[in-house]
Amino acid sequence: MTSTRPTYKSPPITECLFDIRVSLPAKINEADLRELAKSIALDYPDMQPQRMFEGQFRIDSNDGSSNASAIDLGVNGYISWSKEKNQAVQFRLDGFTYNRLEPYTGWDSCFVEAFKFWQVYQRKIIPTSIASLAVRYINTIKIPFKQFVLSDYLTGMDERVNTLQEVAAQEPEVKQIFEGAFMEAFLYQDTVRLPSKNIKVVKTRTIGPNSSKSETPIILDIETIKSLGNPLEDGQIKDIFNELHDIKNVVFEQCITDKTRGLFQ
C-alpha cells in the first residue's frame, strides 16, 4: 500500500505518537525502566515518573449514597522530554511510546527517532511478545471563522450540526434569537475495524481550546491500531508501522474537504 496523502505546505499536525504495547518478563520492574530513562538523559533530560491509578465507584445499597476513590498502583514507567520539550520517550511496564509535538518534521524523521528508542527499550527489556502497534496523529484545523457550516470542512458529519445558521436564514421570525450564534462544542467519535488486516481505526472530531474571536480550532484525531500477540522482527515492525501510517493518511483525506485542504496550502 502506498500513501496517497498530498504534500501540504502547512500541515495541521500538532502531535504524532508511535505506540507499542508489550508483555514483559516477570523480572522487569520499575527500577529497570528508571535506569533506561537515565541512559537517554543527554538528549531527553527531563525525566518524570508515570503512575498508575485504579478508580473505584461505590453505591451504598442502603441509603443510595455514592463514593468515588482512586488507588495509587505505583510507578508504571517514565516519560523523558527533550530539551526543546517537543519530543518525549516513554518507557513503561506495558510498553513504549514516542511523542512528537510541533513542529512536525515528517514521517521519515519521526519514525527514525521513534524506532531508535524502541530498540533501546527492546534490547534492555526484551519483551516476550508485542500486543499491539499503533500510530496516532492529532490535527488542529484552524477554521478562519466563528460562524460556518461544519460539513464545508469535515465529511460525514450529522446534518443536525449545520442547522443553526440555516434556521436563522430560513425563519426570519427567529433570526434575532440566533444572530451571531456560533458552535462552541461538539464531539464525534467512531471506530472502524478492518477485519482482513486486524486493524482498528479510531476517529475523534471535536472543538479544541479556543480564545480567538475570529477562528475555530477543529481537532481531528486519528489512531490506527493493529492487534498482535506474538514476537516480531524489526523488519515486520517497520512494515506494520508504515501500513498504519498509510491507512491513517487515507482516513485523513476521507475526513476533509477541498475547502479544508486549501487551508494547508
Short mmCIF file of N, CA, C and O in Angstrom, two decimals, residues 68-185:
data_model
loop_
_atom_site.label_atom_id
_atom_site.label_comp_id
_atom_site.label_asym_id
_atom_site.label_seq_id
_atom_site.Cartn_x
_atom_site.Cartn_y
_atom_site.Cartn_z
N ALA A 68 -16.55 7.89 45.37
CA ALA A 68 -15.53 7.64 44.34
C ALA A 68 -14.15 7.76 44.96
O ALA A 68 -13.91 8.63 45.81
N SER A 69 -13.25 6.89 44.55
CA SER A 69 -11.89 6.93 45.08
C SER A 69 -10.92 6.43 44.02
O SER A 69 -11.31 5.82 43.03
N ALA A 70 -9.64 6.71 44.24
CA ALA A 70 -8.59 6.27 43.33
C ALA A 70 -7.48 5.61 44.14
O ALA A 70 -7.05 6.13 45.17
N ILE A 71 -7.05 4.45 43.67
CA ILE A 71 -5.98 3.72 44.33
C ILE A 71 -4.69 3.89 43.52
O ILE A 71 -4.66 3.63 42.32
N ASP A 72 -3.64 4.34 44.17
CA ASP A 72 -2.35 4.51 43.52
C ASP A 72 -1.68 3.14 43.40
O ASP A 72 -1.35 2.50 44.40
N LEU A 73 -1.48 2.69 42.16
CA LEU A 73 -0.86 1.39 41.91
C LEU A 73 0.65 1.47 41.75
O LEU A 73 1.29 0.47 41.45
N GLY A 74 1.19 2.67 41.91
CA GLY A 74 2.64 2.83 41.84
C GLY A 74 3.12 3.30 40.48
O GLY A 74 2.34 3.60 39.58
N VAL A 75 4.43 3.36 40.33
CA VAL A 75 5.06 3.86 39.10
C VAL A 75 4.99 2.78 38.02
O VAL A 75 5.40 1.64 38.23
N ASN A 76 4.44 3.18 36.87
CA ASN A 76 4.31 2.27 35.73
C ASN A 76 5.42 2.47 34.71
O ASN A 76 5.59 1.66 33.80
N GLY A 77 6.16 3.59 34.84
CA GLY A 77 7.21 3.88 33.88
C GLY A 77 7.69 5.30 34.01
O GLY A 77 7.40 5.99 35.00
N TYR A 78 8.42 5.75 32.97
CA TYR A 78 8.98 7.10 32.98
C TYR A 78 8.80 7.74 31.61
O TYR A 78 8.93 7.07 30.57
N ILE A 79 8.50 9.03 31.62
CA ILE A 79 8.45 9.81 30.39
C ILE A 79 9.61 10.80 30.44
O ILE A 79 9.81 11.49 31.45
N SER A 80 10.38 10.86 29.37
CA SER A 80 11.55 11.74 29.29
C SER A 80 11.35 12.72 28.14
O SER A 80 11.13 12.30 26.99
N TRP A 81 11.44 14.02 28.45
CA TRP A 81 11.23 15.06 27.46
C TRP A 81 12.57 15.58 26.94
O TRP A 81 13.54 15.66 27.68
N SER A 82 12.58 15.95 25.67
CA SER A 82 13.78 16.54 25.07
C SER A 82 14.00 17.94 25.63
O SER A 82 13.13 18.53 26.27
N LYS A 83 15.17 18.48 25.37
CA LYS A 83 15.49 19.82 25.86
C LYS A 83 14.52 20.87 25.32
O LYS A 83 14.19 21.83 26.00
N GLU A 84 14.04 20.66 24.08
CA GLU A 84 13.12 21.62 23.46
C GLU A 84 11.67 21.39 23.86
O GLU A 84 10.78 22.15 23.45
N LYS A 85 11.39 20.31 24.61
CA LYS A 85 10.04 19.97 25.06
C LYS A 85 9.09 19.65 23.92
O LYS A 85 7.86 19.74 24.07
N ASN A 86 9.64 19.24 22.77
CA ASN A 86 8.75 18.89 21.66
C ASN A 86 8.84 17.40 21.27
O ASN A 86 8.24 16.98 20.29
N GLN A 87 9.61 16.65 22.04
CA GLN A 87 9.69 15.21 21.84
C GLN A 87 9.71 14.52 23.20
O GLN A 87 10.27 15.06 24.16
N ALA A 88 9.09 13.35 23.27
CA ALA A 88 9.09 12.60 24.52
C ALA A 88 9.21 11.12 24.22
O ALA A 88 8.71 10.61 23.21
N VAL A 89 9.92 10.43 25.12
CA VAL A 89 10.07 8.98 25.06
C VAL A 89 9.49 8.40 26.35
O VAL A 89 9.82 8.85 27.44
N GLN A 90 8.62 7.41 26.20
CA GLN A 90 8.01 6.76 27.37
C GLN A 90 8.44 5.30 27.44
O GLN A 90 8.21 4.53 26.50
N PHE A 91 9.08 4.95 28.54
CA PHE A 91 9.42 3.56 28.83
C PHE A 91 8.50 3.09 29.96
O PHE A 91 8.57 3.60 31.07
N ARG A 92 7.63 2.13 29.68
CA ARG A 92 6.64 1.70 30.67
C ARG A 92 6.64 0.18 30.81
O ARG A 92 7.17 -0.54 29.96
N LEU A 93 5.98 -0.28 31.87
CA LEU A 93 5.86 -1.71 32.10
C LEU A 93 4.91 -2.37 31.09
O LEU A 93 4.95 -3.59 30.91
N ASP A 94 4.06 -1.55 30.45
CA ASP A 94 3.16 -2.11 29.45
C ASP A 94 3.55 -1.75 28.02
O ASP A 94 2.84 -2.07 27.07
N GLY A 95 4.70 -1.06 27.87
CA GLY A 95 5.12 -0.76 26.51
C GLY A 95 5.95 0.50 26.36
O GLY A 95 6.49 1.06 27.33
N PHE A 96 6.01 0.97 25.12
CA PHE A 96 6.87 2.09 24.72
C PHE A 96 6.05 3.05 23.87
O PHE A 96 5.24 2.63 23.04
N THR A 97 6.27 4.36 24.07
CA THR A 97 5.62 5.38 23.24
C THR A 97 6.61 6.49 22.93
O THR A 97 7.40 6.89 23.79
N TYR A 98 6.56 6.96 21.69
CA TYR A 98 7.32 8.14 21.29
C TYR A 98 6.32 9.21 20.86
O TYR A 98 5.41 8.95 20.07
N ASN A 99 6.47 10.42 21.41
CA ASN A 99 5.60 11.56 21.08
C ASN A 99 6.42 12.62 20.36
O ASN A 99 7.52 12.97 20.80
N ARG A 100 5.85 13.15 19.29
CA ARG A 100 6.45 14.29 18.60
C ARG A 100 5.43 15.41 18.52
O ARG A 100 4.34 15.25 17.96
N LEU A 101 5.76 16.56 19.14
CA LEU A 101 4.89 17.72 19.09
C LEU A 101 5.37 18.66 17.99
O LEU A 101 6.35 18.37 17.29
N GLU A 102 4.66 19.78 17.83
CA GLU A 102 5.07 20.76 16.82
C GLU A 102 6.48 21.27 17.10
O GLU A 102 6.88 21.38 18.26
N PRO A 103 7.26 21.58 16.06
CA PRO A 103 6.91 21.46 14.64
C PRO A 103 7.09 20.01 14.14
O PRO A 103 8.08 19.36 14.46
N TYR A 104 6.11 19.54 13.37
CA TYR A 104 6.18 18.20 12.79
C TYR A 104 7.22 18.20 11.68
O TYR A 104 7.20 19.06 10.79
N THR A 105 8.14 17.25 11.73
CA THR A 105 9.27 17.24 10.78
C THR A 105 9.13 16.18 9.70
O THR A 105 10.06 15.99 8.91
N GLY A 106 7.99 15.49 9.66
CA GLY A 106 7.79 14.48 8.61
C GLY A 106 7.86 13.07 9.16
O GLY A 106 8.51 12.80 10.18
N TRP A 107 7.18 12.16 8.47
CA TRP A 107 7.12 10.76 8.89
C TRP A 107 8.49 10.13 9.01
O TRP A 107 8.80 9.46 10.00
N ASP A 108 9.33 10.32 8.01
CA ASP A 108 10.62 9.62 7.98
C ASP A 108 11.48 9.97 9.19
O ASP A 108 12.01 9.08 9.87
N SER A 109 11.63 11.25 9.48
CA SER A 109 12.50 11.64 10.59
C SER A 109 11.89 11.23 11.94
O SER A 109 12.61 10.79 12.85
N CYS A 110 10.57 11.33 12.07
CA CYS A 110 9.93 10.93 13.33
C CYS A 110 10.03 9.43 13.54
O CYS A 110 10.28 8.97 14.67
N PHE A 111 9.86 8.68 12.47
CA PHE A 111 9.92 7.23 12.61
C PHE A 111 11.33 6.77 12.97
O PHE A 111 11.51 5.87 13.80
N VAL A 112 12.34 7.39 12.38
CA VAL A 112 13.72 7.04 12.71
C VAL A 112 13.99 7.26 14.20
O VAL A 112 14.59 6.42 14.88
N GLU A 113 13.54 8.40 14.73
CA GLU A 113 13.74 8.71 16.14
C GLU A 113 12.97 7.73 17.03
O GLU A 113 13.49 7.22 18.03
N ALA A 114 11.73 7.46 16.66
CA ALA A 114 10.91 6.54 17.45
C ALA A 114 11.53 5.14 17.47
O ALA A 114 11.62 4.51 18.53
N PHE A 115 11.95 4.67 16.31
CA PHE A 115 12.47 3.32 16.23
C PHE A 115 13.80 3.18 16.95
O PHE A 115 14.10 2.14 17.54
N LYS A 116 14.59 4.25 16.94
CA LYS A 116 15.87 4.23 17.65
C LYS A 116 15.65 3.96 19.14
O LYS A 116 16.35 3.12 19.73
N PHE A 117 14.67 4.62 19.73
CA PHE A 117 14.44 4.44 21.17
C PHE A 117 13.62 3.19 21.47
O PHE A 117 13.72 2.66 22.59
N TRP A 118 12.85 2.73 20.52
CA TRP A 118 12.22 1.42 20.70
C TRP A 118 13.30 0.35 20.82
O TRP A 118 13.21 -0.55 21.66
N GLN A 119 14.35 0.45 20.00
CA GLN A 119 15.43 -0.54 20.07
C GLN A 119 16.19 -0.45 21.39
O GLN A 119 16.63 -1.48 21.92
N VAL A 120 16.33 0.75 21.95
CA VAL A 120 16.93 0.90 23.28
C VAL A 120 16.10 0.12 24.31
O VAL A 120 16.64 -0.64 25.13
N TYR A 121 14.80 0.30 24.25
CA TYR A 121 13.87 -0.39 25.16
C TYR A 121 13.91 -1.91 24.92
O TYR A 121 14.02 -2.70 25.86
N GLN A 122 13.82 -2.28 23.66
CA GLN A 122 13.74 -3.70 23.30
C GLN A 122 14.98 -4.48 23.73
O GLN A 122 14.88 -5.59 24.27
N ARG A 123 16.15 -3.91 23.51
CA ARG A 123 17.40 -4.63 23.80
C ARG A 123 17.65 -4.77 25.29
O ARG A 123 18.26 -5.75 25.73
N LYS A 124 17.17 -3.80 26.08
CA LYS A 124 17.37 -3.87 27.51
C LYS A 124 16.28 -4.69 28.20
O LYS A 124 16.56 -5.51 29.09
N ILE A 125 15.03 -4.46 27.79
CA ILE A 125 13.88 -5.05 28.49
C ILE A 125 13.54 -6.44 27.93
O ILE A 125 13.07 -7.32 28.66
N ILE A 126 13.76 -6.63 26.64
CA ILE A 126 13.50 -7.91 25.94
C ILE A 126 12.05 -8.37 26.17
O ILE A 126 11.79 -9.34 26.90
N PRO A 127 11.08 -7.70 25.54
CA PRO A 127 9.67 -8.11 25.69
C PRO A 127 9.46 -9.55 25.21
O PRO A 127 10.12 -10.01 24.28
N THR A 128 8.53 -10.24 25.86
CA THR A 128 8.23 -11.62 25.46
C THR A 128 7.30 -11.65 24.25
O THR A 128 7.31 -12.61 23.47
N SER A 129 6.47 -10.62 24.09
CA SER A 129 5.59 -10.54 22.93
C SER A 129 5.11 -9.11 22.75
O SER A 129 5.21 -8.28 23.66
N ILE A 130 4.60 -8.81 21.56
CA ILE A 130 4.04 -7.50 21.25
C ILE A 130 2.53 -7.64 21.12
O ILE A 130 2.03 -8.42 20.31
N ALA A 131 1.81 -6.90 21.95
CA ALA A 131 0.35 -6.98 21.95
C ALA A 131 -0.29 -6.15 20.84
O ALA A 131 -1.27 -6.57 20.23
N SER A 132 0.29 -4.98 20.56
CA SER A 132 -0.27 -4.12 19.52
C SER A 132 0.73 -3.05 19.11
O SER A 132 1.64 -2.70 19.86
N LEU A 133 0.54 -2.54 17.89
CA LEU A 133 1.26 -1.38 17.39
C LEU A 133 0.22 -0.33 17.02
O LEU A 133 -0.87 -0.67 16.52
N ALA A 134 0.54 0.93 17.25
CA ALA A 134 -0.42 2.00 16.94
C ALA A 134 0.29 3.26 16.48
O ALA A 134 1.39 3.57 16.94
N VAL A 135 -0.36 3.95 15.56
CA VAL A 135 0.07 5.28 15.11
C VAL A 135 -1.10 6.22 15.37
O VAL A 135 -2.25 5.90 15.05
N ARG A 136 -0.81 7.35 15.97
CA ARG A 136 -1.86 8.32 16.26
C ARG A 136 -1.41 9.71 15.84
O ARG A 136 -0.29 10.13 16.17
N TYR A 137 -2.27 10.40 15.10
CA TYR A 137 -1.99 11.77 14.67
C TYR A 137 -3.11 12.68 15.15
O TYR A 137 -4.30 12.41 14.92
N ILE A 138 -2.73 13.75 15.83
CA ILE A 138 -3.68 14.75 16.30
C ILE A 138 -3.50 16.01 15.46
O ILE A 138 -2.41 16.61 15.44
N ASN A 139 -4.54 16.38 14.74
CA ASN A 139 -4.51 17.53 13.85
C ASN A 139 -5.39 18.64 14.41
O ASN A 139 -6.48 18.37 14.93
N THR A 140 -4.92 19.88 14.30
CA THR A 140 -5.74 21.03 14.66
C THR A 140 -5.98 21.85 13.40
O THR A 140 -5.06 22.46 12.86
N ILE A 141 -7.23 21.81 12.93
CA ILE A 141 -7.62 22.52 11.71
C ILE A 141 -8.23 23.86 12.12
O ILE A 141 -9.29 23.89 12.76
N LYS A 142 -7.56 24.93 11.79
CA LYS A 142 -8.00 26.25 12.21
C LYS A 142 -8.92 26.86 11.16
O LYS A 142 -8.47 27.34 10.12
N ILE A 143 -10.23 26.80 11.46
CA ILE A 143 -11.21 27.39 10.57
C ILE A 143 -11.22 28.91 10.80
O ILE A 143 -11.39 29.35 11.95
N PRO A 144 -11.03 29.71 9.75
CA PRO A 144 -10.87 31.17 9.97
C PRO A 144 -12.18 31.90 10.18
O PRO A 144 -12.32 33.07 9.79
N PHE A 145 -13.16 31.25 10.82
CA PHE A 145 -14.45 31.87 11.10
C PHE A 145 -14.98 31.34 12.43
O PHE A 145 -14.60 30.26 12.88
N LYS A 146 -15.87 32.10 13.02
CA LYS A 146 -16.62 31.60 14.18
C LYS A 146 -17.95 31.00 13.73
O LYS A 146 -18.48 30.08 14.35
N GLN A 147 -18.51 31.54 12.64
CA GLN A 147 -19.76 31.03 12.09
C GLN A 147 -19.46 30.35 10.76
O GLN A 147 -18.94 30.99 9.84
N PHE A 148 -19.80 29.09 10.65
CA PHE A 148 -19.55 28.34 9.42
C PHE A 148 -20.39 27.07 9.44
O PHE A 148 -20.91 26.67 10.49
N VAL A 149 -20.51 26.45 8.30
CA VAL A 149 -21.20 25.17 8.18
C VAL A 149 -20.16 24.07 8.28
O VAL A 149 -19.24 23.99 7.47
N LEU A 150 -20.27 23.21 9.28
CA LEU A 150 -19.23 22.23 9.58
C LEU A 150 -18.97 21.28 8.41
O LEU A 150 -17.82 20.91 8.14
N SER A 151 -20.01 20.91 7.69
CA SER A 151 -19.83 19.96 6.58
C SER A 151 -19.07 20.57 5.40
O SER A 151 -18.69 19.87 4.48
N ASP A 152 -18.86 21.89 5.43
CA ASP A 152 -18.00 22.50 4.41
C ASP A 152 -16.54 22.11 4.62
O ASP A 152 -15.72 22.22 3.69
N TYR A 153 -16.21 21.67 5.85
CA TYR A 153 -14.82 21.38 6.18
C TYR A 153 -14.57 19.92 6.55
O TYR A 153 -13.46 19.41 6.33
N LEU A 154 -15.56 19.26 7.15
CA LEU A 154 -15.42 17.85 7.53
C LEU A 154 -16.51 17.02 6.87
O LEU A 154 -17.68 17.45 6.84
N THR A 155 -16.16 15.86 6.37
CA THR A 155 -17.14 14.99 5.74
C THR A 155 -17.79 14.09 6.78
O THR A 155 -17.27 13.89 7.88
N GLY A 156 -18.94 13.52 6.42
CA GLY A 156 -19.59 12.52 7.26
C GLY A 156 -20.17 13.05 8.56
O GLY A 156 -20.42 12.27 9.48
N MET A 157 -20.40 14.34 8.66
CA MET A 157 -20.95 14.91 9.89
C MET A 157 -22.48 14.89 9.83
O MET A 157 -23.08 15.08 8.77
N ASP A 158 -23.10 14.69 10.96
CA ASP A 158 -24.55 14.72 11.08
C ASP A 158 -25.05 16.10 10.65
O ASP A 158 -24.58 17.12 11.14
N GLU A 159 -26.02 16.11 9.75
CA GLU A 159 -26.50 17.39 9.24
C GLU A 159 -27.11 18.27 10.33
O GLU A 159 -27.22 19.49 10.16
N ARG A 160 -27.50 17.68 11.45
CA ARG A 160 -28.09 18.49 12.51
C ARG A 160 -27.14 19.54 13.05
O ARG A 160 -27.56 20.58 13.58
N VAL A 161 -25.83 19.29 12.95
CA VAL A 161 -24.88 20.28 13.47
C VAL A 161 -24.76 21.48 12.55
O VAL A 161 -24.12 22.47 12.91
N ASN A 162 -25.37 21.43 11.36
CA ASN A 162 -25.26 22.54 10.41
C ASN A 162 -26.48 23.44 10.42
O ASN A 162 -26.54 24.40 9.67
N THR A 163 -27.46 23.16 11.24
CA THR A 163 -28.76 23.82 11.09
C THR A 163 -28.87 25.18 11.78
O THR A 163 -29.81 25.91 11.53
N LEU A 164 -27.93 25.51 12.65
CA LEU A 164 -28.08 26.74 13.43
C LEU A 164 -28.18 27.98 12.53
O LEU A 164 -29.11 28.77 12.63
N GLN A 165 -27.20 28.14 11.63
CA GLN A 165 -27.25 29.29 10.74
C GLN A 165 -28.39 29.16 9.74
O GLN A 165 -29.00 30.16 9.32
N GLU A 166 -28.72 27.91 9.34
CA GLU A 166 -29.79 27.69 8.37
C GLU A 166 -31.14 28.10 8.96
O GLU A 166 -31.99 28.67 8.27
N VAL A 167 -31.35 27.81 10.23
CA VAL A 167 -32.60 28.20 10.89
C VAL A 167 -32.73 29.72 10.89
O VAL A 167 -33.79 30.28 10.58
N ALA A 168 -31.64 30.38 11.22
CA ALA A 168 -31.67 31.84 11.27
C ALA A 168 -31.97 32.43 9.89
O ALA A 168 -32.66 33.44 9.77
N ALA A 169 -31.46 31.78 8.84
CA ALA A 169 -31.64 32.30 7.48
C ALA A 169 -33.03 32.00 6.94
O ALA A 169 -33.61 32.81 6.22
N GLN A 170 -33.57 30.83 7.28
CA GLN A 170 -34.82 30.38 6.68
C GLN A 170 -36.06 30.81 7.46
O GLN A 170 -37.16 30.84 6.92
N GLU A 171 -35.90 31.14 8.72
CA GLU A 171 -37.04 31.52 9.54
C GLU A 171 -36.79 32.91 10.12
O GLU A 171 -36.24 33.05 11.22
N PRO A 172 -37.19 33.92 9.40
CA PRO A 172 -36.90 35.31 9.82
C PRO A 172 -37.39 35.64 11.22
O PRO A 172 -36.77 36.46 11.91
N GLU A 173 -38.48 34.98 11.67
CA GLU A 173 -39.03 35.33 12.98
C GLU A 173 -38.11 34.94 14.13
O GLU A 173 -38.24 35.46 15.23
N VAL A 174 -37.17 34.01 13.86
CA VAL A 174 -36.24 33.64 14.93
C VAL A 174 -34.82 34.12 14.64
O VAL A 174 -33.89 33.81 15.37
N LYS A 175 -34.68 34.88 13.57
CA LYS A 175 -33.35 35.33 13.17
C LYS A 175 -32.66 36.12 14.27
O LYS A 175 -31.46 35.96 14.53
N GLN A 176 -33.42 36.93 14.97
CA GLN A 176 -32.84 37.76 16.02
C GLN A 176 -32.28 36.90 17.16
O GLN A 176 -31.24 37.23 17.75
N ILE A 177 -32.96 35.78 17.44
CA ILE A 177 -32.51 34.90 18.52
C ILE A 177 -31.14 34.30 18.20
O ILE A 177 -30.27 34.20 19.07
N PHE A 178 -30.94 33.92 16.94
CA PHE A 178 -29.71 33.24 16.54
C PHE A 178 -28.66 34.17 15.94
O PHE A 178 -27.63 33.70 15.46
N GLU A 179 -28.91 35.43 15.97
CA GLU A 179 -27.96 36.39 15.43
C GLU A 179 -26.62 36.27 16.16
O GLU A 179 -26.55 36.36 17.38
N GLY A 180 -25.55 36.04 15.41
CA GLY A 180 -24.22 35.94 16.00
C GLY A 180 -23.91 34.60 16.65
O GLY A 180 -22.83 34.42 17.24
N ALA A 181 -24.84 33.64 16.58
CA ALA A 181 -24.61 32.33 17.22
C ALA A 181 -23.49 31.58 16.51
O ALA A 181 -23.33 31.67 15.30
N PHE A 182 -22.70 30.83 17.27
CA PHE A 182 -21.64 30.01 16.70
C PHE A 182 -21.51 28.72 17.51
O PHE A 182 -21.94 28.63 18.66
N MET A 183 -20.90 27.73 16.90
CA MET A 183 -20.74 26.43 17.55
C MET A 183 -19.63 26.50 18.59
O MET A 183 -18.50 26.88 18.29
N GLU A 184 -19.94 26.12 19.80
CA GLU A 184 -18.97 26.19 20.89
C GLU A 184 -18.37 24.82 21.20
O GLU A 184 -17.23 24.73 21.66
N ALA A 185 -19.13 23.77 20.98
CA ALA A 185 -18.63 22.43 21.30
C ALA A 185 -19.38 21.36 20.52
O ALA A 185 -20.57 21.52 20.23
#
